[in-house]
Amino acid sequence: MKGAIIMNKEDHTPRDSDKLKEIPKWSRRYAQNRKLTVLVLTAIITFIGGFVAFPISLGIAAIIRGDMLVTGICAVLFTAVLIVLIIFTFKFGDKNRGLLDQKIDQWIYGKEGTASLPTSRSTKKKWLDVVSGIAISICILGSMYLAMDGYLSFKYLQPVLAVCFVPFLVFQYFLQQPRLGPLLLLCPALYAIHAILIIAGVPIYFTGTFAVPLNMFLPLFGYTFLAYIIAHIYSRHALKKLKVIAHLEGGTANGD
Amino acid sequence: MEIDKIIHEPARLRIMMILNGLEKADFTFLATTLGLTRGNLNRHLEKLESAGYLKVKRSFKGKVRNTSYQLTREGSKALAQYWENLDAIRQSGQT
């Protein structure tokens, strides 16, 4: 063993070695819950999603009414959003993939530095990710169509989507292990509770012109936001615990 | 009972324990968490890298240089062995 030293029974062991053994646990919990970057990215994607959903839902409603003027305006709006999306993809996609999260991460967590956990490299998991992505897209578009055509009541839109979203979100959580902490399961849990409450008769849903995008995205965005904020707050606690245990005082820090 | 002197030093032990819970961490994270000066931290990281316990990865985040550190397999094993030996010493001291 390199530079081994012999210790007698009476020699010192590192003080508070039980506390030191907690260091990996707190560093892992910090990295798992350091999610403000993802929250900002989710907000950006949801914002963009809103700009996509808004002209689509307004346009479909206009087509059903036979209002060609509004249909035309929505078509132009949708085209403009698509162009912005294409530019965005060129700037932050392909070889620049990850550049946007890096920039946001640096902006939020720059002073703390970076600590990360491994991503899943399994090819099988990537295929499952693609298949589940296709399934959830079909679910979203199908529900949107059924609701706008009157086959699905606005009241039951969120509960129907919960049947797809909740398993999808739970699946995504396990797919991304060990990167995510269990606090992030709050999002699918709250989404499921929201659905159950609607079915039980609690009127926590929207009606009116924008009922479809609001019922679809507002609970999802709201609960994602809440889960990630709670995770971020927990990451502050984890970092504080880590620093208390790991922090070195002057003389001890110098070592040999 | 032999204790690895490289790991036994308090700063290096903490560096390895932090990295044991992560895939990798960068220099800034280690420095701010441990409260070490850049020079001190650099010295400890070099020792661990020379011992084969750490892997260093240098990259750029945009235009900013970034250095990240990861425990090697040898480092993980050495750390586990270190604790095993230390716990054995403590136990034999209690009997």
XYZ file of C-alpha atoms in Angstrom:
351
model
C 0.000 0.000 0.000
C 1.441 3.404 -0.945
C 2.883 5.323 2.004
C 1.267 3.003 4.531
C 1.527 3.917 8.172
C 1.235 1.489 11.017
C -1.358 2.342 13.578
C -1.467 0.916 17.040
C -4.717 0.261 18.806
C -4.244 3.429 20.849
C -3.518 5.649 17.819
C -6.077 8.234 16.796
C -8.729 7.405 14.236
C -10.156 10.376 12.311
C -12.382 12.295 14.643
C -16.119 11.913 13.949
C -15.475 9.172 11.386
C -19.160 8.278 11.504
C -19.961 11.833 10.401
C -17.332 11.668 7.659
C -18.997 8.531 6.347
C -22.116 10.643 5.695
C -20.251 12.850 3.195
C -21.057 10.722 0.082
C -24.750 10.646 1.091
C -24.971 14.472 1.325
C -22.912 15.104 -1.807
C -25.211 12.715 -3.702
C -28.382 14.335 -2.289
C -27.044 17.765 -3.204
C -26.340 16.708 -6.806
C -29.719 14.916 -7.130
C -31.700 17.943 -5.992
C -29.722 20.754 -7.587
C -32.452 21.262 -10.152
C -33.026 24.965 -10.659
C -31.335 24.689 -14.058
C -33.842 22.049 -15.149
C -36.663 24.226 -13.806
C -35.550 27.204 -15.869
C -35.206 24.960 -18.941
C -38.674 23.496 -18.259
C -40.073 27.017 -17.963
C -38.483 27.937 -21.315
C -39.857 24.786 -22.974
C -43.315 25.320 -21.442
C -43.270 28.952 -22.556
C -42.391 27.822 -26.071
C -45.008 25.053 -25.778
C -47.582 27.670 -24.857
C -46.691 29.665 -27.954
C -47.151 26.506 -30.021
C -50.375 25.356 -28.294
C -52.009 28.794 -28.313
C -52.273 29.294 -32.106
C -53.054 25.578 -32.619
C -55.973 25.504 -30.160
C -57.246 28.915 -31.236
C -56.885 27.904 -34.896
C -58.711 24.588 -34.468
C -61.538 26.386 -32.628
C -61.683 28.930 -35.467
C -61.809 26.170 -38.121
C -64.712 24.525 -36.280
C -66.540 27.905 -36.172
C -65.690 28.566 -39.829
C -63.800 31.778 -38.945
C -61.188 31.958 -41.736
C -59.708 35.273 -40.595
C -58.745 33.939 -37.175
C -57.614 30.670 -38.787
C -55.292 32.647 -41.075
C -53.885 34.709 -38.201
C -53.259 31.538 -36.201
C -51.547 29.909 -39.177
C -49.207 32.914 -39.493
C -48.525 32.896 -35.728
C -47.804 29.176 -35.785
C -45.422 29.584 -38.743
C -43.582 32.377 -36.899
C -43.234 30.195 -33.779
C -41.942 27.310 -35.915
C -39.277 29.561 -37.476
C -38.161 30.692 -33.999
C -38.023 27.051 -32.896
C -35.887 26.097 -35.892
C -33.447 28.948 -35.163
C -33.387 27.918 -31.490
C -32.655 24.300 -32.468
C -29.775 25.353 -34.732
C -28.276 27.506 -32.003
C -28.669 25.059 -29.127
C -29.127 21.704 -30.839
C -26.881 19.095 -32.434
C -23.184 19.945 -31.757
C -24.240 22.743 -29.400
C -26.443 20.407 -27.426
C -26.069 21.060 -23.731
C -24.814 24.587 -24.326
C -28.067 26.141 -23.109
C -28.133 24.085 -19.875
C -24.453 24.895 -19.325
C -25.104 28.615 -19.673
C -28.108 28.468 -17.328
C -26.236 26.237 -14.866
C -23.290 28.643 -14.819
C -25.637 31.574 -14.227
C -27.445 29.892 -11.307
C -24.788 27.700 -9.692
C -21.529 29.211 -10.951
C -20.279 30.174 -7.479
C -20.862 26.692 -6.059
C -19.174 24.811 -8.870
C -20.423 21.614 -10.471
C -21.193 18.249 -8.945
C -22.946 15.628 -11.019
C -24.167 12.071 -11.060
C -23.948 9.703 -14.035
C -26.568 9.564 -16.765
C -27.892 6.253 -17.963
C -25.881 4.940 -20.905
C -28.086 1.938 -21.565
C -29.181 1.722 -25.226
C -32.257 -0.228 -24.140
C -33.265 2.648 -21.861
C -32.868 5.124 -24.718
C -35.268 3.099 -26.857
C -37.760 2.984 -23.998
C -37.377 6.746 -23.704
C -38.221 7.193 -27.403
C -41.190 4.817 -27.257
C -42.586 6.475 -24.131
C -42.080 9.896 -25.741
C -44.112 8.811 -28.770
C -46.814 7.326 -26.527
C -47.174 10.512 -24.463
C -47.292 12.657 -27.624
C -50.148 10.519 -29.001
C -51.908 10.828 -25.640
C -51.555 14.631 -25.579
C -52.629 15.195 -29.174
C -55.448 12.649 -28.900
C -56.813 14.209 -25.700
C -56.538 17.692 -27.218
C -58.471 16.607 -30.298
C -61.173 14.782 -28.283
C -61.638 17.762 -25.949
C -61.812 20.340 -28.732
C -64.248 18.247 -30.748
C -66.516 17.862 -27.714
C -66.007 14.132 -27.185
C -64.191 14.737 -23.910
C -65.537 17.161 -21.312
C -63.083 19.872 -20.186
C -63.701 18.610 -16.664
C -62.174 15.212 -17.404
C -59.309 16.375 -19.623
C -56.746 16.544 -16.792
C -57.794 13.179 -15.252
C -57.538 11.527 -18.696
C -54.097 13.041 -19.195
C -53.116 11.902 -15.693
C -53.557 8.290 -16.874
C -50.713 8.984 -19.365
C -48.653 11.638 -17.588
C -48.333 10.037 -14.161
C -46.856 6.705 -15.359
C -44.732 8.605 -17.897
C -43.270 10.921 -15.237
C -42.644 8.028 -12.827
C -41.027 6.065 -15.647
C -38.812 9.049 -16.529
C -37.788 9.326 -12.884
C -36.580 5.730 -12.757
C -35.049 5.987 -16.228
C -32.825 8.838 -15.090
C -31.548 7.219 -11.912
C -29.371 8.003 -10.036
C -29.564 11.603 -11.234
C -32.899 12.482 -9.621
C -33.868 12.602 -5.959
C -37.207 11.152 -4.709
C -38.578 14.665 -4.025
C -39.149 15.002 -7.760
C -41.818 12.300 -7.550
C -43.909 15.056 -5.946
C -44.859 16.201 -9.446
C -46.591 12.979 -10.613
C -48.003 12.498 -7.093
C -49.631 15.951 -7.046
C -50.835 15.540 -10.639
C -52.525 12.251 -9.672
C -54.097 13.832 -6.556
C -55.371 16.716 -8.710
C -57.047 14.204 -11.068
C -58.617 12.275 -8.177
C -59.988 15.494 -6.675
C -61.602 16.501 -9.994
C -63.271 13.078 -10.297
C -64.433 13.436 -6.684
C -66.190 16.652 -7.683
C -63.763 19.399 -6.710
C -64.031 22.096 -9.440
C -60.300 22.645 -10.038
C -60.436 22.843 -13.834
C -60.848 25.519 -16.501
C -63.692 26.122 -18.933
C -63.906 28.598 -21.790
C -61.838 29.323 -24.902
C -58.454 28.364 -23.512
C -59.741 25.461 -21.425
C -57.801 22.848 -23.394
C -54.245 24.261 -23.075
C -54.910 25.525 -19.529
C -56.250 22.176 -18.275
C -53.445 20.351 -20.062
C -50.426 22.419 -19.136
C -51.125 24.563 -16.098
C -51.299 21.725 -13.521
C -48.304 20.016 -15.144
C -46.206 23.163 -15.150
C -47.390 24.170 -11.678
C -46.575 20.861 -10.026
C -43.266 20.524 -11.875
C -42.342 24.008 -10.711
C -43.322 23.180 -7.120
C -41.434 19.863 -7.068
C -38.274 21.392 -8.479
C -38.391 24.383 -6.125
C -38.729 22.040 -3.135
C -35.845 19.947 -4.511
C -33.712 23.066 -4.921
C -34.466 24.125 -1.313
C -33.481 20.631 -0.162
C -30.250 20.900 -2.146
C -29.409 24.022 -0.043
C -29.948 21.930 3.095
C -27.813 19.100 1.687
C -25.021 21.508 0.738
C -25.080 23.072 4.192
C -24.867 19.619 5.844
C -22.050 18.656 3.488
C -20.077 21.808 4.258
C -20.553 21.396 8.024
C -19.096 17.882 7.889
C -16.468 18.421 5.200
C -15.248 21.929 5.971
C -11.644 22.085 7.136
C -10.200 24.511 9.679
C -6.901 26.329 9.019
C -4.187 23.997 10.292
C -5.949 20.784 9.327
C -6.494 22.123 5.808
C -2.772 22.463 5.125
C -1.846 18.817 5.726
C 1.332 17.370 4.256
C -2.936 -2.799 10.703
C -1.951 -0.462 7.851
C -3.686 2.792 7.033
C -3.168 4.464 3.671
C -1.291 7.685 4.468
C -2.375 9.276 1.174
C -6.040 8.944 2.112
C -5.576 9.430 5.866
C -4.743 13.140 5.534
C -7.983 15.013 6.484
C -8.288 17.140 3.329
C -7.632 14.240 0.968
C -9.995 11.965 2.877
C -12.762 14.528 2.476
C -12.001 15.009 -1.211
C -12.327 11.289 -1.792
C -15.471 11.014 0.311
C -17.153 13.851 -1.616
C -16.255 12.257 -4.953
C -17.377 8.850 -3.686
C -20.986 10.096 -3.682
C -20.772 11.663 -7.147
C -19.770 10.831 -10.683
C -17.593 13.942 -10.805
C -17.119 17.375 -9.281
C -15.181 20.388 -10.442
C -12.408 22.331 -8.739
C -14.716 25.165 -7.623
C -17.127 22.774 -5.913
C -14.340 21.042 -4.008
C -12.721 24.334 -2.992
C -15.937 25.985 -1.760
C -17.189 22.863 0.028
C -13.933 22.145 1.806
C -12.960 25.754 2.469
C -9.472 25.206 1.071
C -7.416 27.763 -0.804
C -6.824 27.010 -4.473
C -3.141 26.290 -3.872
C -3.818 23.857 -1.030
C -6.540 22.060 -2.892
C -4.353 21.787 -5.988
C -1.580 20.191 -3.939
C -3.917 17.576 -2.451
C -5.519 16.800 -5.811
C -2.106 16.326 -7.412
C -1.128 13.874 -4.667
C -4.317 11.887 -5.186
C -3.878 11.922 -8.946
C -0.252 10.725 -8.634
C -1.439 7.897 -6.395
C -3.872 6.848 -9.131
C -6.928 7.566 -7.002
C -8.274 10.444 -9.095
C -8.966 10.959 -12.785
C -8.757 14.541 -14.065
C -10.814 15.824 -16.979
C -10.114 19.216 -18.515
C -12.693 20.832 -20.757
C -14.247 24.130 -21.703
C -17.656 25.425 -20.662
C -18.195 27.911 -23.413
C -15.000 29.924 -23.176
C -14.303 29.119 -19.528
C -11.854 26.356 -18.685
C -13.284 23.685 -16.408
C -11.431 20.937 -14.548
C -13.424 18.089 -13.085
C -12.369 15.174 -10.920
C -13.579 11.627 -10.614
C -12.570 8.757 -8.347
C -10.843 5.931 -10.209
C -11.739 2.309 -9.567
C -8.482 1.989 -7.674
C -9.395 5.044 -5.615
C -12.813 3.603 -4.723
C -11.254 0.325 -3.639
C -8.547 2.100 -1.651
C -11.146 4.231 0.118
C -13.263 1.195 1.011
C -10.156 -0.592 2.289
C -9.169 2.470 4.306
C -12.487 2.482 6.160
C -12.381 -1.269 6.661
C -8.959 -1.012 8.280
C -9.932 2.000 10.360
C -13.095 0.345 11.624
C -11.115 -2.790 12.467
C -8.631 -0.714 14.483
C -11.452 1.044 16.310
C -13.146 -2.249 17.093
C -9.979 -3.900 18.320
C -9.360 -0.811 20.463
C -12.774 -1.241 22.068
C -12.328 -4.946 22.912
